[in-house]
Amino acid sequence: MNARNDDLEYFCLVIFDGNEPRCLDLDWFPQHVISFGRAPENDVVLPSPLVSRRHGCLVRADGGYSVEVDPRSTNGVFFDGRLISRMELRDGDCLRIDRQAELRDPQGVLLLFSLNRGPLRWWKPFPLEGRSLVRLGRDPFCDLALSSPGVSRLHAVLERRAYDWILSDNDSTNGILLNGRLLHRHTALQDRDVLVLGGEKLVYAGGKLWYETSEV
C-alpha cells in the first residue's frame, strides 16, 4: 500500500469480530458502493453467524459515507441502542451487528467508522491480564500513554474488580465518550466497548485494550 500524505484525510472501517481487528481504508475501494455480509462475494466479508449473507452496504457520496442496511438481514444493525435502516456516518460512529441492543453476543460484530489524517494507523493491543490498575493519560509515566493534546495528563483509570474492569474519569478536561455517550460515573466495561479520550479511540475487546498508533 502506498504511503499517505501527512495532511490527507481518509475514512477507515475498523472491524472487531472476535479476531484481530481489521482496519480497512475505505477510500482504496474503487467503487462507490461497498457491500458487507457473510457471503464471500461481498466486498467486506464478516464471517460471524449473526451476519446475513447480504447484510448491507456503505455508500460514498458528497465526500463522506452512509450505511444502508438490507431490510432482509436477520439481525440488522444497531446504532446507539436502536436498529437503523440508513444513516450518514461521522467520525467515531459505532455500528453493531448483534442479537440485542444491550446484551453483547460473543459472536457479535463491531464496526467502528473513523476519519483519520496522515499515515495509515494500526491497532495494537494493551494486555490487561495480570494487572489490577491501568492509568490512561498523556503523562509518559501512565501505563498506557496517549499522545493527543486533548488527553489530560492522567485522564482515566481502569480498575479490576472481581471479573470486571471499571472505567473512571479522573476529572479530565475533555471527559470520556463511551460508545458515543459522555461518561458521567464509573462503569463496568463490556466486550467491544468503544472509548474516546480527547480524540484518542480505544476499544475493549477480547480482554485487551486496543488503541490506534502509526507505529508498526
PDB file of C-alpha atoms in Angstrom:
ATOM      1  CA  MET A   1       0.000   0.000   0.000  1.00  0.00           C
ATOM      2  CA  ASN A   2       1.283   3.463  -0.859  1.00  0.00           C
ATOM      3  CA  ALA A   3       2.410   5.875   1.858  1.00  0.00           C
ATOM      4  CA  ARG A   4      -0.049   8.632   2.675  1.00  0.00           C
ATOM      5  CA  ASN A   5       0.473  12.368   2.726  1.00  0.00           C
ATOM      6  CA  ASP A   6       0.583  13.629   6.311  1.00  0.00           C
ATOM      7  CA  ASP A   7      -2.166  16.189   5.581  1.00  0.00           C
ATOM      8  CA  LEU A   8      -4.544  13.822   3.779  1.00  0.00           C
ATOM      9  CA  GLU A   9      -7.795  12.786   5.465  1.00  0.00           C
ATOM     10  CA  TYR A  10      -9.180   9.320   4.793  1.00  0.00           C
ATOM     11  CA  PHE A  11     -12.008   7.126   6.045  1.00  0.00           C
ATOM     12  CA  CYS A  12     -11.458   3.765   7.715  1.00  0.00           C
ATOM     13  CA  LEU A  13     -13.728   0.963   8.840  1.00  0.00           C
ATOM     14  CA  VAL A  14     -12.317  -0.924  11.826  1.00  0.00           C
ATOM     15  CA  ILE A  15     -13.824  -4.381  12.362  1.00  0.00           C
ATOM     16  CA  PHE A  16     -13.869  -6.163  15.722  1.00  0.00           C
ATOM     17  CA  ASP A  17     -15.403  -9.641  15.365  1.00  0.00           C
ATOM     18  CA  GLY A  18     -13.501 -11.830  17.825  1.00  0.00           C
ATOM     19  CA  ASN A  19     -10.373 -11.975  15.674  1.00  0.00           C
ATOM     20  CA  GLU A  20      -7.526  -9.495  15.299  1.00  0.00           C
ATOM     21  CA  PRO A  21      -9.092  -6.131  14.395  1.00  0.00           C
ATOM     22  CA  ARG A  22      -9.100  -5.249  10.709  1.00  0.00           C
ATOM     23  CA  CYS A  23      -8.629  -1.643   9.588  1.00  0.00           C
ATOM     24  CA  LEU A  24      -9.932  -1.087   6.051  1.00  0.00           C
ATOM     25  CA  ASP A  25      -9.109   2.118   4.194  1.00  0.00           C
ATOM     26  CA  LEU A  26     -12.464   2.734   2.505  1.00  0.00           C
ATOM     27  CA  ASP A  27     -11.026   5.207   0.018  1.00  0.00           C
ATOM     28  CA  TRP A  28      -8.952   2.412  -1.568  1.00  0.00           C
ATOM     29  CA  PHE A  29     -12.142   0.729  -2.831  1.00  0.00           C
ATOM     30  CA  PRO A  30     -12.683   1.925  -6.426  1.00  0.00           C
ATOM     31  CA  GLN A  31     -16.485   1.577  -6.301  1.00  0.00           C
ATOM     32  CA  HIS A  32     -18.886   3.948  -4.562  1.00  0.00           C
ATOM     33  CA  VAL A  33     -21.000   1.158  -3.022  1.00  0.00           C
ATOM     34  CA  ILE A  34     -19.129  -1.239  -0.714  1.00  0.00           C
ATOM     35  CA  SER A  35     -21.145  -4.307   0.276  1.00  0.00           C
ATOM     36  CA  PHE A  36     -20.717  -6.198   3.549  1.00  0.00           C
ATOM     37  CA  GLY A  37     -22.092  -9.543   4.677  1.00  0.00           C
ATOM     38  CA  ARG A  38     -21.269 -13.180   5.343  1.00  0.00           C
ATOM     39  CA  ALA A  39     -21.239 -14.343   1.707  1.00  0.00           C
ATOM     40  CA  PRO A  40     -17.789 -14.448   0.045  1.00  0.00           C
ATOM     41  CA  GLU A  41     -18.894 -12.264  -2.878  1.00  0.00           C
ATOM     42  CA  ASN A  42     -19.225  -9.218  -0.606  1.00  0.00           C
ATOM     43  CA  ASP A  43     -16.548  -6.518  -0.713  1.00  0.00           C
ATOM     44  CA  VAL A  44     -16.183  -6.823   3.081  1.00  0.00           C
ATOM     45  CA  VAL A  45     -16.748 -10.355   4.384  1.00  0.00           C
ATOM     46  CA  LEU A  46     -17.916 -10.735   8.001  1.00  0.00           C
ATOM     47  CA  PRO A  47     -17.889 -14.463   8.879  1.00  0.00           C
ATOM     48  CA  SER A  48     -19.971 -14.226  12.082  1.00  0.00           C
ATOM     49  CA  PRO A  49     -23.169 -16.345  12.014  1.00  0.00           C
ATOM     50  CA  LEU A  50     -25.050 -13.266  13.254  1.00  0.00           C
ATOM     51  CA  VAL A  51     -24.303 -11.564   9.927  1.00  0.00           C
ATOM     52  CA  SER A  52     -26.624 -12.226   6.989  1.00  0.00           C
ATOM     53  CA  ARG A  53     -25.254 -13.248   3.616  1.00  0.00           C
ATOM     54  CA  ARG A  54     -26.015  -9.783   2.257  1.00  0.00           C
ATOM     55  CA  HIS A  55     -26.249  -7.552   5.273  1.00  0.00           C
ATOM     56  CA  GLY A  56     -25.830  -4.027   3.929  1.00  0.00           C
ATOM     57  CA  CYS A  57     -23.530  -1.581   2.206  1.00  0.00           C
ATOM     58  CA  LEU A  58     -21.513   1.593   2.676  1.00  0.00           C
ATOM     59  CA  VAL A  59     -22.237   4.317   0.132  1.00  0.00           C
ATOM     60  CA  ARG A  60     -19.691   7.015  -0.734  1.00  0.00           C
ATOM     61  CA  ALA A  61     -21.180  10.385  -1.731  1.00  0.00           C
ATOM     62  CA  ASP A  62     -20.510  14.104  -1.214  1.00  0.00           C
ATOM     63  CA  GLY A  63     -17.121  13.481   0.404  1.00  0.00           C
ATOM     64  CA  GLY A  64     -18.458  11.143   3.086  1.00  0.00           C
ATOM     65  CA  TYR A  65     -20.148   7.802   3.710  1.00  0.00           C
ATOM     66  CA  SER A  66     -23.523   6.475   4.733  1.00  0.00           C
ATOM     67  CA  VAL A  67     -24.603   2.972   5.734  1.00  0.00           C
ATOM     68  CA  GLU A  68     -27.642   1.242   4.261  1.00  0.00           C
ATOM     69  CA  VAL A  69     -28.933  -1.955   5.873  1.00  0.00           C
ATOM     70  CA  ASP A  70     -30.564  -4.708   3.814  1.00  0.00           C
ATOM     71  CA  PRO A  71     -34.148  -4.984   5.163  1.00  0.00           C
ATOM     72  CA  ARG A  72     -33.920  -8.762   4.749  1.00  0.00           C
ATOM     73  CA  SER A  73     -30.971  -9.094   7.141  1.00  0.00           C
ATOM     74  CA  THR A  74     -31.807 -11.173  10.207  1.00  0.00           C
ATOM     75  CA  ASN A  75     -30.227  -9.085  12.976  1.00  0.00           C
ATOM     76  CA  GLY A  76     -29.950  -5.682  11.306  1.00  0.00           C
ATOM     77  CA  VAL A  77     -27.517  -3.006  12.511  1.00  0.00           C
ATOM     78  CA  PHE A  78     -27.676  -1.194  15.849  1.00  0.00           C
ATOM     79  CA  PHE A  79     -26.534   2.368  16.439  1.00  0.00           C
ATOM     80  CA  ASP A  80     -26.818   3.964  19.880  1.00  0.00           C
ATOM     81  CA  GLY A  81     -29.085   1.132  21.040  1.00  0.00           C
ATOM     82  CA  ARG A  82     -31.570   1.246  18.189  1.00  0.00           C
ATOM     83  CA  LEU A  83     -31.965  -0.528  14.860  1.00  0.00           C
ATOM     84  CA  ILE A  84     -31.281   1.641  11.823  1.00  0.00           C
ATOM     85  CA  SER A  85     -32.069   1.311   8.130  1.00  0.00           C
ATOM     86  CA  ARG A  86     -29.860   4.127   6.828  1.00  0.00           C
ATOM     87  CA  MET A  87     -27.701   6.881   8.329  1.00  0.00           C
ATOM     88  CA  GLU A  88     -24.907   9.277   7.484  1.00  0.00           C
ATOM     89  CA  LEU A  89     -21.660   8.279   9.194  1.00  0.00           C
ATOM     90  CA  ARG A  90     -19.459  10.519  11.322  1.00  0.00           C
ATOM     91  CA  ASP A  91     -16.037  10.033  12.863  1.00  0.00           C
ATOM     92  CA  GLY A  92     -16.282   7.655  15.827  1.00  0.00           C
ATOM     93  CA  ASP A  93     -19.700   6.174  14.981  1.00  0.00           C
ATOM     94  CA  CYS A  94     -20.091   2.627  16.349  1.00  0.00           C
ATOM     95  CA  LEU A  95     -22.259   0.175  14.400  1.00  0.00           C
ATOM     96  CA  ARG A  96     -23.095  -3.188  15.930  1.00  0.00           C
ATOM     97  CA  ILE A  97     -24.444  -6.424  14.492  1.00  0.00           C
ATOM     98  CA  ASP A  98     -25.894  -8.345  17.420  1.00  0.00           C
ATOM     99  CA  ARG A  99     -28.966 -10.212  18.610  1.00  0.00           C
ATOM    100  CA  GLN A 100     -29.988  -7.458  21.040  1.00  0.00           C
ATOM    101  CA  ALA A 101     -29.066  -3.831  21.571  1.00  0.00           C
ATOM    102  CA  GLU A 102     -27.692  -4.054  25.118  1.00  0.00           C
ATOM    103  CA  LEU A 103     -26.650  -7.700  25.526  1.00  0.00           C
ATOM    104  CA  ARG A 104     -23.424  -8.463  23.650  1.00  0.00           C
ATOM    105  CA  ASP A 105     -23.299 -11.845  21.959  1.00  0.00           C
ATOM    106  CA  PRO A 106     -19.760 -13.346  21.815  1.00  0.00           C
ATOM    107  CA  GLN A 107     -20.234 -13.661  18.053  1.00  0.00           C
ATOM    108  CA  GLY A 108     -21.354 -10.057  17.608  1.00  0.00           C
ATOM    109  CA  VAL A 109     -19.536  -7.607  15.346  1.00  0.00           C
ATOM    110  CA  LEU A 110     -18.434  -4.024  16.000  1.00  0.00           C
ATOM    111  CA  LEU A 111     -17.892  -1.721  13.006  1.00  0.00           C
ATOM    112  CA  LEU A 112     -16.078   1.469  14.028  1.00  0.00           C
ATOM    113  CA  PHE A 113     -16.122   4.299  11.477  1.00  0.00           C
ATOM    114  CA  SER A 114     -13.058   6.511  11.731  1.00  0.00           C
ATOM    115  CA  LEU A 115     -11.813   9.653   9.959  1.00  0.00           C
ATOM    116  CA  ASN A 116      -8.010   9.708  10.090  1.00  0.00           C
ATOM    117  CA  ARG A 117      -5.296  12.070   8.931  1.00  0.00           C
ATOM    118  CA  GLY A 118      -1.717  11.349   7.907  1.00  0.00           C
ATOM    119  CA  PRO A 119      -0.025   7.937   7.865  1.00  0.00           C
ATOM    120  CA  LEU A 120      -2.202   4.831   7.995  1.00  0.00           C
ATOM    121  CA  ARG A 121      -2.861   3.942  11.631  1.00  0.00           C
ATOM    122  CA  TRP A 122      -2.808   0.455  13.141  1.00  0.00           C
ATOM    123  CA  TRP A 123      -4.490  -1.080  16.155  1.00  0.00           C
ATOM    124  CA  LYS A 124      -2.271  -2.541  18.869  1.00  0.00           C
ATOM    125  CA  PRO A 125      -3.308  -4.486  21.961  1.00  0.00           C
ATOM    126  CA  PHE A 126      -2.539  -3.393  25.504  1.00  0.00           C
ATOM    127  CA  PRO A 127      -2.825  -6.624  27.564  1.00  0.00           C
ATOM    128  CA  LEU A 128      -4.789  -6.343  30.805  1.00  0.00           C
ATOM    129  CA  GLU A 129      -4.114  -9.838  32.128  1.00  0.00           C
ATOM    130  CA  GLY A 130      -2.209  -9.808  35.407  1.00  0.00           C
ATOM    131  CA  ARG A 131      -2.988  -6.153  36.126  1.00  0.00           C
ATOM    132  CA  SER A 132      -5.273  -4.659  38.758  1.00  0.00           C
ATOM    133  CA  LEU A 133      -4.966  -0.975  37.809  1.00  0.00           C
ATOM    134  CA  VAL A 134      -4.299   0.775  34.499  1.00  0.00           C
ATOM    135  CA  ARG A 135      -3.690   4.528  34.224  1.00  0.00           C
ATOM    136  CA  LEU A 136      -4.515   6.217  30.909  1.00  0.00           C
ATOM    137  CA  GLY A 137      -3.250   9.679  30.048  1.00  0.00           C
ATOM    138  CA  ARG A 138      -0.730  11.919  28.318  1.00  0.00           C
ATOM    139  CA  ASP A 139       1.868  11.606  31.074  1.00  0.00           C
ATOM    140  CA  PRO A 140       4.632   9.218  29.905  1.00  0.00           C
ATOM    141  CA  PHE A 141       4.508   7.535  33.309  1.00  0.00           C
ATOM    142  CA  CYS A 142       0.943   6.327  32.655  1.00  0.00           C
ATOM    143  CA  ASP A 143       0.569   2.604  31.953  1.00  0.00           C
ATOM    144  CA  LEU A 144      -0.837   3.477  28.532  1.00  0.00           C
ATOM    145  CA  ALA A 145       0.428   6.881  27.388  1.00  0.00           C
ATOM    146  CA  LEU A 146      -1.672   8.658  24.736  1.00  0.00           C
ATOM    147  CA  SER A 147      -0.094  11.493  22.773  1.00  0.00           C
ATOM    148  CA  SER A 148      -3.102  13.561  21.714  1.00  0.00           C
ATOM    149  CA  PRO A 149      -3.072  17.102  23.199  1.00  0.00           C
ATOM    150  CA  GLY A 150      -6.757  16.662  24.086  1.00  0.00           C
ATOM    151  CA  VAL A 151      -5.850  13.935  26.572  1.00  0.00           C
ATOM    152  CA  SER A 152      -5.240  15.014  30.179  1.00  0.00           C
ATOM    153  CA  ARG A 153      -2.039  14.000  31.942  1.00  0.00           C
ATOM    154  CA  LEU A 154      -3.960  11.413  33.981  1.00  0.00           C
ATOM    155  CA  HIS A 155      -7.190  11.151  32.056  1.00  0.00           C
ATOM    156  CA  ALA A 156      -8.797   7.897  33.213  1.00  0.00           C
ATOM    157  CA  VAL A 157      -8.301   4.835  35.360  1.00  0.00           C
ATOM    158  CA  LEU A 158      -9.243   1.214  34.772  1.00  0.00           C
ATOM    159  CA  GLU A 159      -9.569  -0.836  37.957  1.00  0.00           C
ATOM    160  CA  ARG A 160     -10.064  -4.585  38.195  1.00  0.00           C
ATOM    161  CA  ARG A 161     -12.934  -5.560  40.494  1.00  0.00           C
ATOM    162  CA  ALA A 162     -13.784  -9.261  40.642  1.00  0.00           C
ATOM    163  CA  TYR A 163     -14.435 -10.196  36.985  1.00  0.00           C
ATOM    164  CA  ASP A 164     -14.987  -6.650  35.717  1.00  0.00           C
ATOM    165  CA  TRP A 165     -12.858  -3.743  34.548  1.00  0.00           C
ATOM    166  CA  ILE A 166     -14.275  -0.495  35.950  1.00  0.00           C
ATOM    167  CA  LEU A 167     -13.656   2.696  33.957  1.00  0.00           C
ATOM    168  CA  SER A 168     -13.467   6.031  35.811  1.00  0.00           C
ATOM    169  CA  ASP A 169     -12.823   9.580  34.616  1.00  0.00           C
ATOM    170  CA  ASN A 170     -10.056  11.266  36.636  1.00  0.00           C
ATOM    171  CA  ASP A 171     -11.594  14.781  36.399  1.00  0.00           C
ATOM    172  CA  SER A 172     -10.183  15.124  32.890  1.00  0.00           C
ATOM    173  CA  THR A 173     -10.612  18.319  30.877  1.00  0.00           C
ATOM    174  CA  ASN A 174     -12.413  16.750  27.896  1.00  0.00           C
ATOM    175  CA  GLY A 175     -14.098  13.788  29.550  1.00  0.00           C
ATOM    176  CA  ILE A 176     -14.654  10.298  28.147  1.00  0.00           C
ATOM    177  CA  LEU A 177     -17.057   9.174  25.459  1.00  0.00           C
ATOM    178  CA  LEU A 178     -18.202   5.585  25.998  1.00  0.00           C
ATOM    179  CA  ASN A 179     -19.938   4.236  22.878  1.00  0.00           C
ATOM    180  CA  GLY A 180     -20.619   7.809  21.818  1.00  0.00           C
ATOM    181  CA  ARG A 181     -22.076   8.973  25.139  1.00  0.00           C
ATOM    182  CA  LEU A 182     -20.376  11.120  27.758  1.00  0.00           C
ATOM    183  CA  LEU A 183     -19.363   9.067  30.785  1.00  0.00           C
ATOM    184  CA  HIS A 184     -20.814  10.596  33.976  1.00  0.00           C
ATOM    185  CA  ARG A 185     -19.847   7.932  36.513  1.00  0.00           C
ATOM    186  CA  HIS A 186     -17.658   4.865  36.757  1.00  0.00           C
ATOM    187  CA  THR A 187     -18.938   1.889  34.816  1.00  0.00           C
ATOM    188  CA  ALA A 188     -18.044  -1.734  34.086  1.00  0.00           C
ATOM    189  CA  LEU A 189     -16.783  -2.310  30.546  1.00  0.00           C
ATOM    190  CA  GLN A 190     -18.454  -4.740  28.170  1.00  0.00           C
ATOM    191  CA  ASP A 191     -16.743  -6.544  25.331  1.00  0.00           C
ATOM    192  CA  ARG A 192     -16.370  -4.313  22.242  1.00  0.00           C
ATOM    193  CA  ASP A 193     -16.966  -1.067  24.166  1.00  0.00           C
ATOM    194  CA  VAL A 194     -15.523   1.999  22.405  1.00  0.00           C
ATOM    195  CA  LEU A 195     -13.753   4.690  24.455  1.00  0.00           C
ATOM    196  CA  VAL A 196     -12.751   8.133  23.177  1.00  0.00           C
ATOM    197  CA  LEU A 197     -10.340  10.137  25.352  1.00  0.00           C
ATOM    198  CA  GLY A 198      -9.541  13.582  23.994  1.00  0.00           C
ATOM    199  CA  GLY A 199      -9.744  12.345  20.407  1.00  0.00           C
ATOM    200  CA  GLU A 200      -7.906   9.049  21.039  1.00  0.00           C
ATOM    201  CA  LYS A 201     -10.009   5.974  20.221  1.00  0.00           C
ATOM    202  CA  LEU A 202      -9.682   2.738  22.213  1.00  0.00           C
ATOM    203  CA  VAL A 203     -11.682  -0.498  22.124  1.00  0.00           C
ATOM    204  CA  TYR A 204     -12.045  -3.021  24.934  1.00  0.00           C
ATOM    205  CA  ALA A 205     -12.249  -6.412  23.218  1.00  0.00           C
ATOM    206  CA  GLY A 206     -11.127  -9.940  23.965  1.00  0.00           C
ATOM    207  CA  GLY A 207      -9.764  -8.992  27.400  1.00  0.00           C
ATOM    208  CA  LYS A 208      -7.419  -6.404  25.860  1.00  0.00           C
ATOM    209  CA  LEU A 209      -7.486  -2.659  25.355  1.00  0.00           C
ATOM    210  CA  TRP A 210      -6.852  -1.886  21.699  1.00  0.00           C
ATOM    211  CA  TYR A 211      -5.504   1.529  20.711  1.00  0.00           C
ATOM    212  CA  GLU A 212      -4.572   3.336  17.500  1.00  0.00           C
ATOM    213  CA  THR A 213      -0.980   4.065  16.601  1.00  0.00           C
ATOM    214  CA  SER A 214       1.023   4.976  13.493  1.00  0.00           C
ATOM    215  CA  GLU A 215       3.922   2.856  14.770  1.00  0.00           C
ATOM    216  CA  VAL A 216       4.165  -0.587  13.189  1.00  0.00           C
TER     217      VAL A 216
END
